[in-house]
Short mmCIF file of C-alpha atoms and ligand atoms in Angstrom, two decimals:
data_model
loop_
_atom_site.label_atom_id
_atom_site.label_comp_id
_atom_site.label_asym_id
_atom_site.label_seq_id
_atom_site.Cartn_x
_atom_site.Cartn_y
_atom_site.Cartn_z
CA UNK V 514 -82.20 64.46 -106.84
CA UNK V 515 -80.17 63.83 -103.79
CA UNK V 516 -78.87 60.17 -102.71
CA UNK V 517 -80.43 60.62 -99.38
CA UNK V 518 -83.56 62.85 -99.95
CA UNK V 519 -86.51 62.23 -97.52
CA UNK V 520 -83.95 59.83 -95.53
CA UNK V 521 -83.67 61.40 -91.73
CA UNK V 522 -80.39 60.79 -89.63
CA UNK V 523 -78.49 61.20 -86.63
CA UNK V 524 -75.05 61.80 -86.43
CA UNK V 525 -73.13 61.91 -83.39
CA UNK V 526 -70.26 63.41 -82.96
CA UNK V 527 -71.24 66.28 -85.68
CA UNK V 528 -70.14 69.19 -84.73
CA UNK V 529 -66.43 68.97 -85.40
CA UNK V 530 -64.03 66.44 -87.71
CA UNK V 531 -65.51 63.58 -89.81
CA UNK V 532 -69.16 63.69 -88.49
CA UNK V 533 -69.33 67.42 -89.30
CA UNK V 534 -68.51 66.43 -92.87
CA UNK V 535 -71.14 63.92 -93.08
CA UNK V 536 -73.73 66.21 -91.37
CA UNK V 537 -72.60 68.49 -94.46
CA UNK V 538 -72.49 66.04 -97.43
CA UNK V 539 -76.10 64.14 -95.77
CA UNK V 540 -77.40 68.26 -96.24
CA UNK V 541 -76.36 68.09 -99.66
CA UNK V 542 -77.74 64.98 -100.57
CA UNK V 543 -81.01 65.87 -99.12
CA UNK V 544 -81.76 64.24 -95.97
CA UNK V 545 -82.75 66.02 -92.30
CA UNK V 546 -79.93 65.25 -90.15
CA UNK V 547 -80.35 65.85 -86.06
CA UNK V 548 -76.37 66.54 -84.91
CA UNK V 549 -76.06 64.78 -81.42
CA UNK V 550 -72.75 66.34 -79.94
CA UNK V 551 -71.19 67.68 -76.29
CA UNK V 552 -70.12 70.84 -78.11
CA UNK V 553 -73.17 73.11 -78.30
CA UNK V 554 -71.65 76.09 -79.48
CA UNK V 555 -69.99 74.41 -82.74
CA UNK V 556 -72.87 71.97 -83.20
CA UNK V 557 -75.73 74.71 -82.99
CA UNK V 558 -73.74 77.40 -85.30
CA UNK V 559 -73.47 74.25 -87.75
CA UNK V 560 -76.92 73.54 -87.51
CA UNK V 561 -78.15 76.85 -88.20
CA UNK V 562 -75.45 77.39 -91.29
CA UNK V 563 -76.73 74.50 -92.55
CA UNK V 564 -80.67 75.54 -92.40
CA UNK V 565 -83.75 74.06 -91.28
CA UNK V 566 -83.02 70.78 -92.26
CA UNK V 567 -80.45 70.33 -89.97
CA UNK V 568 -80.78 70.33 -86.11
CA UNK V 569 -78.43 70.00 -83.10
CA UNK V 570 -79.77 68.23 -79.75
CA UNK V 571 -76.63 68.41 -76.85
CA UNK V 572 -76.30 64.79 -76.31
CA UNK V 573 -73.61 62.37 -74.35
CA UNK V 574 -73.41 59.46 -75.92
CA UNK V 575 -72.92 57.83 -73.00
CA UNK V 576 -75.80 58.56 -71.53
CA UNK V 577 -78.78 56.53 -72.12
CA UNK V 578 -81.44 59.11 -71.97
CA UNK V 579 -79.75 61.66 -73.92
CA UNK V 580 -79.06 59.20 -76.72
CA UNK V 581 -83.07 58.55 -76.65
CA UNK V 582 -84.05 62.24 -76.78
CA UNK V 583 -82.22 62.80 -79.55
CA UNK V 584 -83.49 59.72 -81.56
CA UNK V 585 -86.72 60.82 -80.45
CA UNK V 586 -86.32 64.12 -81.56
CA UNK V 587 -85.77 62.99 -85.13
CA UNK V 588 -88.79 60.85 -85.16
CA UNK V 589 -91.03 62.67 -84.12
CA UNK V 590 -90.30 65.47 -86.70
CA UNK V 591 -89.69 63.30 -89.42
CA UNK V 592 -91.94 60.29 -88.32
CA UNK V 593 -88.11 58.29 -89.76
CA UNK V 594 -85.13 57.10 -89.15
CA UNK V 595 -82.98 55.90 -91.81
CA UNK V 596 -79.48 56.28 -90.91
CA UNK V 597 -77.90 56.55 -87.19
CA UNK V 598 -74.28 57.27 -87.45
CA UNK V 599 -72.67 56.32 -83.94
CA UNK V 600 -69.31 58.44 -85.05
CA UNK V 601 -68.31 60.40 -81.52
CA UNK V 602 -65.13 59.12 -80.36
CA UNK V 603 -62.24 60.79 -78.83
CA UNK V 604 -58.21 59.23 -77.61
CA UNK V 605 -59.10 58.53 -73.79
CA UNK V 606 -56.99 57.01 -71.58
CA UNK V 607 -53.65 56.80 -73.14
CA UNK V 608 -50.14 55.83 -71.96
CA UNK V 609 -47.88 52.70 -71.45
CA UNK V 610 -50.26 49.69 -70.01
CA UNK V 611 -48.82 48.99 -66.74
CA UNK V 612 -49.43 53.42 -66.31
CA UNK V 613 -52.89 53.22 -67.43
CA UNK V 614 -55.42 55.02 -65.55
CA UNK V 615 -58.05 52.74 -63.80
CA UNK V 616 -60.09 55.96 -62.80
CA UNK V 617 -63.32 58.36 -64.14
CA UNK V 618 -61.14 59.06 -66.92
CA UNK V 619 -61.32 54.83 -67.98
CA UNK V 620 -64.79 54.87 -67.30
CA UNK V 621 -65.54 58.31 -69.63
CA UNK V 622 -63.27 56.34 -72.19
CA UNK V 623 -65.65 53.05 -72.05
CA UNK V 624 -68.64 55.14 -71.92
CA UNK V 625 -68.15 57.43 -75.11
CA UNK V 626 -67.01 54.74 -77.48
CA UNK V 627 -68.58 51.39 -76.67
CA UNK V 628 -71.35 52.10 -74.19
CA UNK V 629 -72.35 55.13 -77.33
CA UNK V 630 -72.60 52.89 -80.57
CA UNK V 631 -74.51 50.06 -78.29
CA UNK V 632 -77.02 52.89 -77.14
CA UNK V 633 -77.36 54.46 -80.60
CA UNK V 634 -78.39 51.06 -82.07
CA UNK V 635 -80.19 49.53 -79.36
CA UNK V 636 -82.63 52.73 -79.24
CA UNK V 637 -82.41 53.41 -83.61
CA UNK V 638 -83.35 49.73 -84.23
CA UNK V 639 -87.23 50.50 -82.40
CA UNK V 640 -88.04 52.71 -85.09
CA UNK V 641 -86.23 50.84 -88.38
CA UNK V 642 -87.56 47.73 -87.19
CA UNK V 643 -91.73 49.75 -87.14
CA UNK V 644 -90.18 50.71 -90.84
CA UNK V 645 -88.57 47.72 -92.12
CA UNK V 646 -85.53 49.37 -93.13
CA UNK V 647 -82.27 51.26 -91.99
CA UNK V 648 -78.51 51.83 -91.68
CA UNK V 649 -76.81 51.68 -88.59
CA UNK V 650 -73.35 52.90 -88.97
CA UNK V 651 -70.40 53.18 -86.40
CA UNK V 652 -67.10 55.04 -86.55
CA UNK V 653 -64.44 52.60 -86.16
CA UNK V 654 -60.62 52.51 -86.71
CA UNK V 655 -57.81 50.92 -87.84
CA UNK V 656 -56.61 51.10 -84.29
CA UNK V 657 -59.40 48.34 -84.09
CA UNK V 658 -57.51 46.17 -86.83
CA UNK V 659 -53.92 46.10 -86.09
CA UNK V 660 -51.82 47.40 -83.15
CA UNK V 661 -49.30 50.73 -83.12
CA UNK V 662 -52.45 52.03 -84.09
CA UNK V 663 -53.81 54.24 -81.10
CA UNK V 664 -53.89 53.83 -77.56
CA UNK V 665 -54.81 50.75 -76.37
CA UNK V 666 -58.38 51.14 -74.09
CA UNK V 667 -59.23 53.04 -77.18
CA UNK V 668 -57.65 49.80 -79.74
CA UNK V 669 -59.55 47.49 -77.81
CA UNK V 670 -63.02 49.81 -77.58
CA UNK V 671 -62.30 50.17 -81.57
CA UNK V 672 -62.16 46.39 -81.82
CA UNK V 673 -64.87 45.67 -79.58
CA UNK V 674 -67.49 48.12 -82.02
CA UNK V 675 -65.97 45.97 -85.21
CA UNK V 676 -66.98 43.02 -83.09
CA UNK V 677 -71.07 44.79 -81.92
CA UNK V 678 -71.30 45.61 -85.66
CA UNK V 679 -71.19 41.87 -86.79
CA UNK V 680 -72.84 40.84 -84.18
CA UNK V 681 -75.93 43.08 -84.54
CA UNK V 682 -76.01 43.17 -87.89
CA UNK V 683 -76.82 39.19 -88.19
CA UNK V 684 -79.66 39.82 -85.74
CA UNK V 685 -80.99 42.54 -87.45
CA UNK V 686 -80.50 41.74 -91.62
CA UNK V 687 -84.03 39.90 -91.31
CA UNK V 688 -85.38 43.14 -90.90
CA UNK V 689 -83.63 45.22 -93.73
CA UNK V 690 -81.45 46.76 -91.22
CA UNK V 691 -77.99 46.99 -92.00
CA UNK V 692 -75.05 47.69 -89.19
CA UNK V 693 -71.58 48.60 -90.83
CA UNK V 694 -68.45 50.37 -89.24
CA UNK V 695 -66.21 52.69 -91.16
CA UNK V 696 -62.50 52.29 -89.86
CA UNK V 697 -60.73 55.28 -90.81
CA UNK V 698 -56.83 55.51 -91.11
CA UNK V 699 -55.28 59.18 -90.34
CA UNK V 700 -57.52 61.83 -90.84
CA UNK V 701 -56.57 65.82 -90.22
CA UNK V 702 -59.59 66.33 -87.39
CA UNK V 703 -59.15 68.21 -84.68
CA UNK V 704 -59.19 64.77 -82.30
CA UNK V 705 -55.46 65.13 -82.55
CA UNK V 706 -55.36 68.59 -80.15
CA UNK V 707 -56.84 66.04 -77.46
CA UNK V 708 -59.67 68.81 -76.32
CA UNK V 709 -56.53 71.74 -76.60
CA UNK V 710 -57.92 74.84 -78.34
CA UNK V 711 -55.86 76.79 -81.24
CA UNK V 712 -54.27 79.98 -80.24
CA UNK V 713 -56.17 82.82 -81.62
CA UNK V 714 -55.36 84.89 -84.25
CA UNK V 715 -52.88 82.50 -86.21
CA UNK V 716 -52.95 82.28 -89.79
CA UNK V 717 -51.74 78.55 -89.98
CA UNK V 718 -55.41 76.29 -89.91
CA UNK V 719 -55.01 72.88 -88.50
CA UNK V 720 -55.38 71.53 -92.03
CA UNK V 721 -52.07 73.21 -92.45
CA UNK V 722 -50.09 72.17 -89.96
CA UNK V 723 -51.22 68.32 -89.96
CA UNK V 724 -51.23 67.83 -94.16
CA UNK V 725 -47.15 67.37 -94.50
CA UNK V 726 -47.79 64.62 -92.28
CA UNK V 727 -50.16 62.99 -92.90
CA UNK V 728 -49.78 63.10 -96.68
CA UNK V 729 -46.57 60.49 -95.61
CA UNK V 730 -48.29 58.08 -93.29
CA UNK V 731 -50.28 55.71 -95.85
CA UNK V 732 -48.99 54.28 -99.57
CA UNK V 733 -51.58 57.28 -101.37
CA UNK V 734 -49.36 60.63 -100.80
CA UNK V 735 -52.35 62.94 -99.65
CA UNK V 736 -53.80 63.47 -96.17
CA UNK V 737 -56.89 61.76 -94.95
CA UNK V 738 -59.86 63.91 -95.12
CA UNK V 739 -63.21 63.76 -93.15
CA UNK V 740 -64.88 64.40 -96.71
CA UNK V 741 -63.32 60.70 -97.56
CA UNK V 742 -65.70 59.00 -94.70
CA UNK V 743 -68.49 61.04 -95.41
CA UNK V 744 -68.40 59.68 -98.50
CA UNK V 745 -67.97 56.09 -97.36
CA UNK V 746 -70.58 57.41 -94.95
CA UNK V 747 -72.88 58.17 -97.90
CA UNK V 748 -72.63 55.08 -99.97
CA UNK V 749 -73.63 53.11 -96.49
CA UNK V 750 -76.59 55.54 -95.89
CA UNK V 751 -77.66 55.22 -99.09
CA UNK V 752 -79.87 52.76 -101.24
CA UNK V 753 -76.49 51.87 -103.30
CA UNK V 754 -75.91 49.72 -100.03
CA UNK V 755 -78.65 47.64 -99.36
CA UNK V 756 -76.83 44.29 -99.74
CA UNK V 757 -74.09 45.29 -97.40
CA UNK V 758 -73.98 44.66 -94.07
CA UNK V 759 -71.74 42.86 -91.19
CA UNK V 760 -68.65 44.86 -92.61
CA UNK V 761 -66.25 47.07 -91.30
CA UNK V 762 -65.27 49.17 -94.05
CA UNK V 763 -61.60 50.41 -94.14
CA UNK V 764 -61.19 54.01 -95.92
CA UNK V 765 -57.19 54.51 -94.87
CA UNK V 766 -55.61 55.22 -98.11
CA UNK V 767 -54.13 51.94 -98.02
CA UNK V 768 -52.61 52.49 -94.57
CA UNK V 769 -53.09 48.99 -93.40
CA UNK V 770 -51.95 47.02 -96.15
CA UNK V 771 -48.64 47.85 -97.01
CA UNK V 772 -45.76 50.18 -96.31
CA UNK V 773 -45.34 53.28 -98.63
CA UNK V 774 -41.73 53.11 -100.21
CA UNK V 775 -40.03 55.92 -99.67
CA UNK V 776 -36.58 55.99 -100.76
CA UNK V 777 -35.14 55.39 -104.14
CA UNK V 778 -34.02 51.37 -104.73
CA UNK V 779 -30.71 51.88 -104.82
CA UNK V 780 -30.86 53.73 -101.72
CA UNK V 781 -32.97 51.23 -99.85
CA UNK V 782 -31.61 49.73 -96.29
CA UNK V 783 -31.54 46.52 -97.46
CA UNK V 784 -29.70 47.05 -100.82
CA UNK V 785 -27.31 48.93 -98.60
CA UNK V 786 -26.52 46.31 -96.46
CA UNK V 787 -25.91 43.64 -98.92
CA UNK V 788 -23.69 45.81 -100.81
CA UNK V 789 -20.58 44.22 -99.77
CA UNK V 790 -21.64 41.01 -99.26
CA UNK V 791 -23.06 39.97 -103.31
CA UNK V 792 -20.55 39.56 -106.13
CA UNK V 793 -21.99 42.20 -108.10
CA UNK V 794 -20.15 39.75 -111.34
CA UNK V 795 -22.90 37.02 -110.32
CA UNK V 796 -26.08 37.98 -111.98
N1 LIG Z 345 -59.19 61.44 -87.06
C1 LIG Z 345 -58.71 60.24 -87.19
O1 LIG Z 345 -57.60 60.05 -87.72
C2 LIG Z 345 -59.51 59.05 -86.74
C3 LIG Z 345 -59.05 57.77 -87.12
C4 LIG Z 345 -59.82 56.66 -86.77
C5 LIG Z 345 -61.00 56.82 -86.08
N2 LIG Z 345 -61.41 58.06 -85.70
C6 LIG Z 345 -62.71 58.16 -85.01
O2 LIG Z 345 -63.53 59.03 -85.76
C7 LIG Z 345 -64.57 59.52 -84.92
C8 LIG Z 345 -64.72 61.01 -85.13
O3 LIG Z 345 -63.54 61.65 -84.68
P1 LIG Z 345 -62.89 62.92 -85.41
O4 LIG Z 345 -61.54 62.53 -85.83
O5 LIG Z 345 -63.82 63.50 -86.38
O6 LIG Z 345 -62.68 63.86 -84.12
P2 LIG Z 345 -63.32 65.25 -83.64
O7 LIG Z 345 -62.72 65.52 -82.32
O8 LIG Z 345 -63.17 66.27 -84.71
O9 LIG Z 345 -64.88 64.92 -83.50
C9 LIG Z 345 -65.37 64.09 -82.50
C10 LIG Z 345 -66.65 64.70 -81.95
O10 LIG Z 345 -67.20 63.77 -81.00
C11 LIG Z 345 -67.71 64.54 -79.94
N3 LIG Z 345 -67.81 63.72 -78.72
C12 LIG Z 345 -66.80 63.17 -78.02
N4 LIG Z 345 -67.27 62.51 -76.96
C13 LIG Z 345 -68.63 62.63 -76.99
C14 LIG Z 345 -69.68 62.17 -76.18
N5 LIG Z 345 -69.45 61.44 -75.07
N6 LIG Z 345 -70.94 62.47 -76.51
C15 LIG Z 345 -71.20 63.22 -77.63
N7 LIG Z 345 -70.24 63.69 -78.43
C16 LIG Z 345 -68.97 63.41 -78.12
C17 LIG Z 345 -66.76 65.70 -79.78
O11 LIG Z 345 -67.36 66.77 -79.08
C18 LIG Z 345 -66.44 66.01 -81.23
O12 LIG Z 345 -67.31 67.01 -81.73
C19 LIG Z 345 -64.20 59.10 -83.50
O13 LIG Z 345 -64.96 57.97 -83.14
C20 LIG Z 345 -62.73 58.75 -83.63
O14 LIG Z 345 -62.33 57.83 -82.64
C21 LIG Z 345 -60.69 59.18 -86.01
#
């Protein structure tokens, strides 16, 4: 028995990082999943590892009619839709705010992660509302919560899908459906290459070269993986989640609330400063 079997869902954003390890655990757990992604090569050689449950339709989430097809797609097969995961997302327009790029590249930025999640649940909500039921789920960030986080276009777009998620998900709860966002911390994806390509024939993986640091980032001393928001992924796909909605779930390894301590006591900053200031005879 698998958490998600005959549950049908589209995943943006699957062919590479976090939404390719959701397309993989929703597989596992038994649901047909339609992988909506701008990489055809990775998405469709994912699609067919993964068998016949699992399909890839090219897709720009920023474009309304390609975000339809795709949700159409997986109706039509499945005559369902339970889960649509709005999780493609890249850095955009970076740089210092008084430098920041005004141009296509702005507008591409805008488009792929706000103008996406609002398509993906403006056109999923048809089909859960004919059904009564559904989980709309967007990929967030903690660059939504707090600043120092990201760029900023891409803070503010993170903030602004916090902000769609609670305000969909009051319009929609009378109808069962459920809109969540999952705000990652640092995950090892390949979103940090910014669209660069790995030289061939190395032996070091990508996994290797980002774990030392981001095992150090957050207060638990591993590296983010995408398997940890599939799973967070899961439980909000799943009937375990039925009386959760509105929320923006942070799975950061306690990255946002507090600093990891890293040197000894004695050796802290602070300690060190005050040395020669306390009378050490006082206590
Ligand atoms: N990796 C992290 O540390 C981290 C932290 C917080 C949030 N996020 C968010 O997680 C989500 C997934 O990113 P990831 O880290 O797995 O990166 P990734 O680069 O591995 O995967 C992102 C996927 O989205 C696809 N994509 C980008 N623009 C698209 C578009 N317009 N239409 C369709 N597909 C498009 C890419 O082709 C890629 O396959 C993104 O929304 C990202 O902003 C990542």
């Amino acid at each position: 028995m698998g958490r998600l079997d005959g549950k049908t869902a589209v995943i943006t954003g699957g062919a590479s990082g976090m939404g390719a390890a959701t397309v993989r655990r929703f597989i596992a757990e038994g649901a047909a999943v339609w992988i909506a992604d701008l990489q055809v090569e990775k998405g469709e050689a994912l699609a067919a590892e993964l068998g016949v449950d699992c399909h890839f339709v090219e897709t720009n989430v920023g474009i309304e009619a390609d975000v339809e097809a795709v949700i159409a797609a997986a109706v039509s097969a499945t005559g369902r839709l339970d889960c649509m995961f709005n999780n493609a997302g890249f850095g955009g327009v970076g740089g210092p705010i008084d430098e920041t790029d005004m141009g296509p590249a702005y507008q591409q930025t805008v488009d792929g992660l706000l103008t996406g999640p609002v398509l993906g649940m403006k056109h999923a909500t048809v089909q859960m509302k004919a059904q009564a039921s559904g989980s709309i789920i967007s990929t967030a960030s903690v660059a939504g919560l707090r600043g120092g986080m990201g760029p900023h276009v891409y803070s503010a777009l993170k903030a602004a899908v916090i902000g769609l998620t609670q305000s969909v998900a009051v319009e929609l709860a009378e109808f069962h459906i459920r809109v969540n966002a999952i705000c990652p911390g640092g995950i090892m994806t390949p979103i940090f290459l910014g669209g660069q390509e790995l030289k061939a024939g190395s032996n070091t993986t990508l996994e290797d070269a980002l774990r030392p640091v981001f095992s150090t980032i957050q207060p638990i001393p591993r590296a983010g993986e995408g398997a940890d928001i599939a799973a967070m992924a899961l439980f909000l796909a799943s009937d375990d989640s039925t009386f959760v909605t509105g929320q923006a779930m942070v799975v950061d390894g306690g990255l946002t609330v507090g600093r990891r301590r890293i040197t000894a006591p004695e050796e802290s900053p602070m300690r060190q400063a005050l040395a020669d200031l306390v009378d050490e005879d006082s206590e």
